[in-house]
CSV table of C-alpha atoms in Angstrom, one decimal:
chain,number,residue,atom,x,y,z
A,16,UNK,CA,-160.6,-16.7,-268.5
A,17,UNK,CA,-157.5,-18.5,-267.3
A,18,UNK,CA,-156.9,-22.4,-268.2
A,19,UNK,CA,-153.9,-24.6,-267.8
A,20,UNK,CA,-153.7,-27.7,-270.1
A,21,UNK,CA,-151.6,-31.1,-269.3
A,22,UNK,CA,-152.2,-33.1,-272.1
A,23,UNK,CA,-150.3,-36.0,-270.5
A,24,UNK,CA,-152.8,-37.9,-268.4
A,25,UNK,CA,-150.3,-40.7,-267.7
A,26,UNK,CA,-146.5,-41.3,-268.0
A,27,UNK,CA,-144.6,-44.2,-267.2
A,28,UNK,CA,-140.7,-44.5,-267.5
A,29,UNK,CA,-138.2,-46.6,-266.1
A,30,UNK,CA,-136.0,-45.7,-263.0
A,31,UNK,CA,-133.2,-43.2,-264.2
A,32,UNK,CA,-134.9,-42.0,-267.4
A,33,UNK,CA,-135.4,-38.4,-268.0
A,34,UNK,CA,-139.1,-37.5,-268.4
A,35,UNK,CA,-141.0,-34.1,-269.0
A,36,UNK,CA,-144.0,-33.1,-268.0
A,37,UNK,CA,-145.8,-30.7,-270.4
A,38,UNK,CA,-148.1,-27.4,-269.4
A,39,UNK,CA,-149.6,-25.1,-271.4
A,40,UNK,CA,-151.6,-22.1,-270.3
A,41,UNK,CA,-154.1,-19.4,-271.3
A,42,UNK,CA,-154.4,-16.0,-269.9
A,43,UNK,CA,-155.2,-12.6,-271.2
A,44,UNK,CA,-153.1,-10.9,-268.2
A,45,UNK,CA,-149.7,-9.6,-268.8
A,46,UNK,CA,-148.6,-10.2,-265.2
A,47,UNK,CA,-149.4,-13.9,-263.9
A,48,UNK,CA,-147.7,-16.7,-262.1
A,49,UNK,CA,-147.1,-20.2,-262.9
A,50,UNK,CA,-146.6,-23.1,-260.1
A,51,UNK,CA,-146.0,-26.4,-260.0
A,52,UNK,CA,-146.8,-28.9,-257.3
A,53,UNK,CA,-146.5,-32.6,-256.7
A,54,UNK,CA,-149.2,-34.8,-255.0
A,55,UNK,CA,-147.6,-38.3,-253.8
A,56,UNK,CA,-150.0,-41.3,-252.9
A,57,UNK,CA,-150.3,-39.8,-249.5
A,58,UNK,CA,-152.1,-36.9,-250.9
A,59,UNK,CA,-150.5,-33.6,-249.8
A,60,UNK,CA,-149.9,-31.2,-252.3
A,61,UNK,CA,-146.3,-30.2,-252.2
A,62,UNK,CA,-145.0,-26.9,-253.5
A,63,UNK,CA,-142.4,-27.4,-256.2
A,64,UNK,CA,-141.7,-23.7,-257.9
A,65,UNK,CA,-143.4,-20.2,-258.5
A,66,UNK,CA,-142.3,-18.5,-261.6
A,67,UNK,CA,-143.6,-14.8,-262.6
A,68,UNK,CA,-144.5,-13.9,-266.1
A,69,UNK,CA,-141.4,-11.4,-266.5
A,70,UNK,CA,-139.1,-14.1,-265.4
A,71,UNK,CA,-138.3,-16.5,-268.7
A,72,UNK,CA,-135.1,-17.7,-267.3
A,73,UNK,CA,-135.0,-21.5,-266.9
A,74,UNK,CA,-134.4,-22.7,-263.4
A,75,UNK,CA,-133.1,-25.8,-262.0
A,76,UNK,CA,-133.0,-27.3,-258.5
A,77,UNK,CA,-131.2,-31.0,-258.4
A,78,UNK,CA,-132.8,-33.2,-260.9
A,79,UNK,CA,-135.5,-30.9,-261.5
A,80,UNK,CA,-135.6,-28.1,-264.2
A,81,UNK,CA,-138.3,-26.0,-265.8
A,82,UNK,CA,-138.5,-24.3,-269.2
A,83,UNK,CA,-140.8,-21.3,-269.3
A,84,UNK,CA,-141.6,-20.1,-272.9
A,85,UNK,CA,-143.9,-17.1,-273.3
A,86,UNK,CA,-144.1,-17.6,-277.1
A,87,UNK,CA,-145.4,-20.8,-277.0
A,88,UNK,CA,-147.4,-20.2,-273.4
A,89,UNK,CA,-145.6,-23.4,-271.8
A,90,UNK,CA,-144.1,-24.1,-268.5
A,91,UNK,CA,-142.6,-27.5,-268.8
A,92,UNK,CA,-141.1,-29.5,-266.0
A,93,UNK,CA,-138.1,-32.2,-266.5
A,94,UNK,CA,-136.9,-34.6,-264.0
A,95,UNK,CA,-133.5,-36.0,-264.9
A,96,UNK,CA,-132.6,-39.5,-263.8
A,97,UNK,CA,-136.1,-40.3,-262.1
A,98,UNK,CA,-136.5,-42.3,-259.2
A,99,UNK,CA,-139.2,-44.3,-258.1
A,100,UNK,CA,-139.8,-41.7,-255.3
A,101,UNK,CA,-140.8,-39.3,-258.0
A,102,UNK,CA,-144.0,-41.3,-258.6
A,103,UNK,CA,-146.8,-38.9,-258.0
A,104,UNK,CA,-149.4,-36.6,-259.8
A,105,UNK,CA,-148.0,-33.4,-260.9
A,106,UNK,CA,-150.0,-30.4,-261.2
A,107,UNK,CA,-149.2,-27.0,-263.1
A,108,UNK,CA,-151.2,-24.1,-261.8
A,109,UNK,CA,-151.7,-20.4,-263.0
A,110,UNK,CA,-152.6,-17.4,-260.8
A,111,UNK,CA,-153.2,-14.0,-262.7
A,112,UNK,CA,-152.3,-11.0,-261.1
A,113,UNK,CA,-155.3,-8.8,-262.1
A,114,UNK,CA,-158.1,-11.1,-263.2
A,115,UNK,CA,-161.4,-11.9,-261.8
A,116,UNK,CA,-160.1,-15.2,-260.2
A,117,UNK,CA,-158.1,-13.0,-258.1
A,118,UNK,CA,-155.8,-15.0,-256.0
A,119,UNK,CA,-157.0,-18.5,-256.5
A,120,UNK,CA,-155.2,-20.9,-258.4
A,121,UNK,CA,-156.1,-22.5,-261.3
A,122,UNK,CA,-155.0,-25.9,-261.8
A,123,UNK,CA,-154.7,-28.5,-264.7
A,124,UNK,CA,-155.8,-32.1,-264.2
A,125,UNK,CA,-152.7,-33.2,-263.5
A,126,UNK,CA,-150.2,-36.0,-264.9
A,127,UNK,CA,-149.9,-39.1,-263.4
A,128,UNK,CA,-146.0,-39.7,-263.4
A,129,UNK,CA,-145.0,-43.6,-262.6
A,130,UNK,CA,-141.4,-44.6,-262.2
A,131,UNK,CA,-140.9,-48.2,-262.4
A,132,UNK,CA,-137.7,-49.7,-260.8
B,22,UNK,CA,-143.7,-24.3,-238.5
B,23,UNK,CA,-146.2,-27.0,-238.0
B,24,UNK,CA,-147.7,-26.8,-241.6
B,25,UNK,CA,-151.4,-26.5,-242.5
B,26,UNK,CA,-153.8,-28.4,-240.3
B,27,UNK,CA,-157.2,-30.0,-241.2
B,28,UNK,CA,-160.0,-31.8,-239.5
B,29,UNK,CA,-161.2,-34.2,-239.7
B,30,UNK,CA,-159.3,-36.3,-242.3
B,31,UNK,CA,-162.4,-38.2,-243.1
B,32,UNK,CA,-166.0,-37.4,-242.8
B,33,UNK,CA,-168.9,-39.8,-244.0
B,34,UNK,CA,-172.3,-38.4,-243.7
B,35,UNK,CA,-175.7,-39.0,-245.0
B,36,UNK,CA,-177.3,-36.7,-247.6
B,37,UNK,CA,-179.0,-33.9,-246.4
B,38,UNK,CA,-176.9,-33.4,-243.3
B,39,UNK,CA,-174.7,-30.5,-242.6
B,40,UNK,CA,-171.0,-30.7,-242.0
B,41,UNK,CA,-168.1,-28.6,-241.0
B,42,UNK,CA,-164.6,-28.6,-241.6
B,43,UNK,CA,-161.8,-26.8,-240.0
B,44,UNK,CA,-158.4,-25.5,-241.2
B,45,UNK,CA,-155.7,-24.3,-239.0
B,46,UNK,CA,-153.1,-22.5,-241.5
B,47,UNK,CA,-149.5,-21.8,-240.9
B,48,UNK,CA,-149.2,-19.4,-238.2
B,49,UNK,CA,-148.0,-16.0,-239.9
B,50,UNK,CA,-149.7,-16.6,-243.0
B,51,UNK,CA,-152.5,-14.0,-243.8
B,52,UNK,CA,-154.2,-15.9,-246.7
B,53,UNK,CA,-156.3,-18.8,-246.4
B,54,UNK,CA,-157.6,-20.6,-249.4
B,55,UNK,CA,-160.4,-23.5,-249.8
B,56,UNK,CA,-160.1,-25.8,-252.6
B,57,UNK,CA,-161.8,-28.9,-253.7
B,58,UNK,CA,-160.5,-31.8,-255.7
B,59,UNK,CA,-162.4,-34.8,-257.1
B,60,UNK,CA,-160.9,-37.7,-258.3
B,61,UNK,CA,-158.6,-37.5,-261.5
B,62,UNK,CA,-159.2,-33.5,-261.6
B,63,UNK,CA,-157.0,-30.8,-260.3
B,64,UNK,CA,-158.0,-28.8,-257.1
B,65,UNK,CA,-160.9,-26.1,-258.0
B,66,UNK,CA,-160.5,-22.9,-256.0
B,67,UNK,CA,-163.6,-22.3,-254.0
B,68,UNK,CA,-162.8,-19.2,-251.6
B,69,UNK,CA,-160.1,-17.3,-249.9
B,70,UNK,CA,-159.5,-14.8,-247.0
B,71,UNK,CA,-157.1,-12.0,-246.1
B,72,UNK,CA,-157.1,-12.1,-242.8
B,73,UNK,CA,-160.7,-12.4,-241.5
B,74,UNK,CA,-162.1,-11.0,-244.7
B,75,UNK,CA,-163.6,-13.2,-247.3
B,76,UNK,CA,-162.2,-11.4,-250.6
B,77,UNK,CA,-163.5,-14.0,-253.2
B,78,UNK,CA,-165.9,-16.7,-253.8
B,79,UNK,CA,-166.3,-18.8,-256.8
B,80,UNK,CA,-169.3,-19.6,-258.6
B,81,UNK,CA,-168.5,-23.2,-257.5
B,82,UNK,CA,-169.6,-22.1,-254.0
B,83,UNK,CA,-173.1,-22.7,-253.8
B,84,UNK,CA,-175.5,-21.1,-251.3
B,85,UNK,CA,-175.1,-24.2,-249.3
B,86,UNK,CA,-171.5,-23.6,-248.6
B,87,UNK,CA,-170.0,-20.8,-246.1
B,88,UNK,CA,-166.9,-20.1,-244.8
B,89,UNK,CA,-165.7,-18.4,-242.2
B,90,UNK,CA,-162.4,-17.0,-240.6
B,91,UNK,CA,-163.5,-15.0,-237.5
B,92,UNK,CA,-160.2,-14.0,-236.1
B,93,UNK,CA,-158.0,-14.4,-239.0
B,94,UNK,CA,-156.5,-17.4,-237.6
B,95,UNK,CA,-158.3,-20.8,-238.3
B,96,UNK,CA,-161.2,-21.3,-240.9
B,97,UNK,CA,-164.5,-23.3,-241.2
B,98,UNK,CA,-166.1,-24.7,-244.2
B,99,UNK,CA,-169.7,-25.6,-243.6
B,100,UNK,CA,-171.7,-27.5,-246.1
B,101,UNK,CA,-175.6,-27.4,-245.7
B,102,UNK,CA,-177.9,-30.1,-246.7
B,103,UNK,CA,-175.2,-32.2,-248.2
B,104,UNK,CA,-175.8,-33.6,-251.7
B,105,UNK,CA,-174.0,-36.6,-253.3
B,106,UNK,CA,-172.3,-34.4,-255.6
B,107,UNK,CA,-170.5,-32.7,-252.7
B,108,UNK,CA,-168.4,-35.6,-252.4
B,109,UNK,CA,-164.8,-34.7,-252.8
B,110,UNK,CA,-161.5,-33.9,-251.1
B,111,UNK,CA,-161.6,-30.5,-249.3
B,112,UNK,CA,-158.3,-28.8,-249.3
B,113,UNK,CA,-157.1,-25.8,-247.3
B,114,UNK,CA,-153.8,-23.7,-248.2
B,115,UNK,CA,-152.4,-20.5,-246.6
B,116,UNK,CA,-149.9,-18.2,-247.8
B,117,UNK,CA,-147.8,-15.1,-246.3
B,118,UNK,CA,-149.6,-12.7,-249.1
B,119,UNK,CA,-151.2,-13.0,-252.3
B,120,UNK,CA,-149.1,-14.6,-255.5
B,121,UNK,CA,-146.8,-16.5,-253.0
B,122,UNK,CA,-146.8,-20.2,-252.8
B,123,UNK,CA,-149.7,-21.7,-251.3
B,124,UNK,CA,-148.9,-24.4,-248.7
B,125,UNK,CA,-151.8,-27.1,-248.5
B,126,UNK,CA,-153.0,-29.4,-245.9
B,127,UNK,CA,-153.7,-33.0,-246.2
B,128,UNK,CA,-157.6,-32.3,-246.9
B,129,UNK,CA,-160.8,-33.7,-245.5
B,130,UNK,CA,-162.3,-36.4,-247.6
B,131,UNK,CA,-166.0,-36.0,-247.6
B,132,UNK,CA,-168.2,-38.8,-248.6
B,133,UNK,CA,-171.9,-38.6,-248.8
B,134,UNK,CA,-174.0,-41.9,-248.5
């Protein structure tokens, strides 16, 4: 069975600080996909990134970066120089390529990120 | 590309009533998904369609729930004999194909009185 754990329920930092959101996953598949989504107060889930299990290269997109480590089953997300607009709930999600859950995403419980001005 | 559209945004109903939600996916997307999200939790997968075929149903989807996508375009999710525990945000998402990023709508918030 697949599982995603986001141990940090809530993080509060002051604007311009760097912050890392942790994500640990469990799966028995060798092929799988990892995602991060942002859910701002307005409620709509916004796709941020997708990673497949064969691509362990870290990725940077502007102030966002992702660190994927298969050895520790982690897919952490870092925001550099945080801004108030980054305040949201962030979800990590997993999709197995061959598992019984087929195509549905398994989400973690989310991390509520609060950026204080 | 107008995004995924869900109607209604809010639904308040009495326990025991039937409710139906509608989802219009992004037009060229073949896959359509339904999720449920309760307060403080991540979305939970309910079911998905490849065109008009319903390919997977979660065990969360009890017999009171039914979903259709009759012509491979919009989808409806019906809940019969609603219960208090059905109160949640119901999210719809679509994607071009499997394992591709899923794009979500704003959701329908269901409140059972």
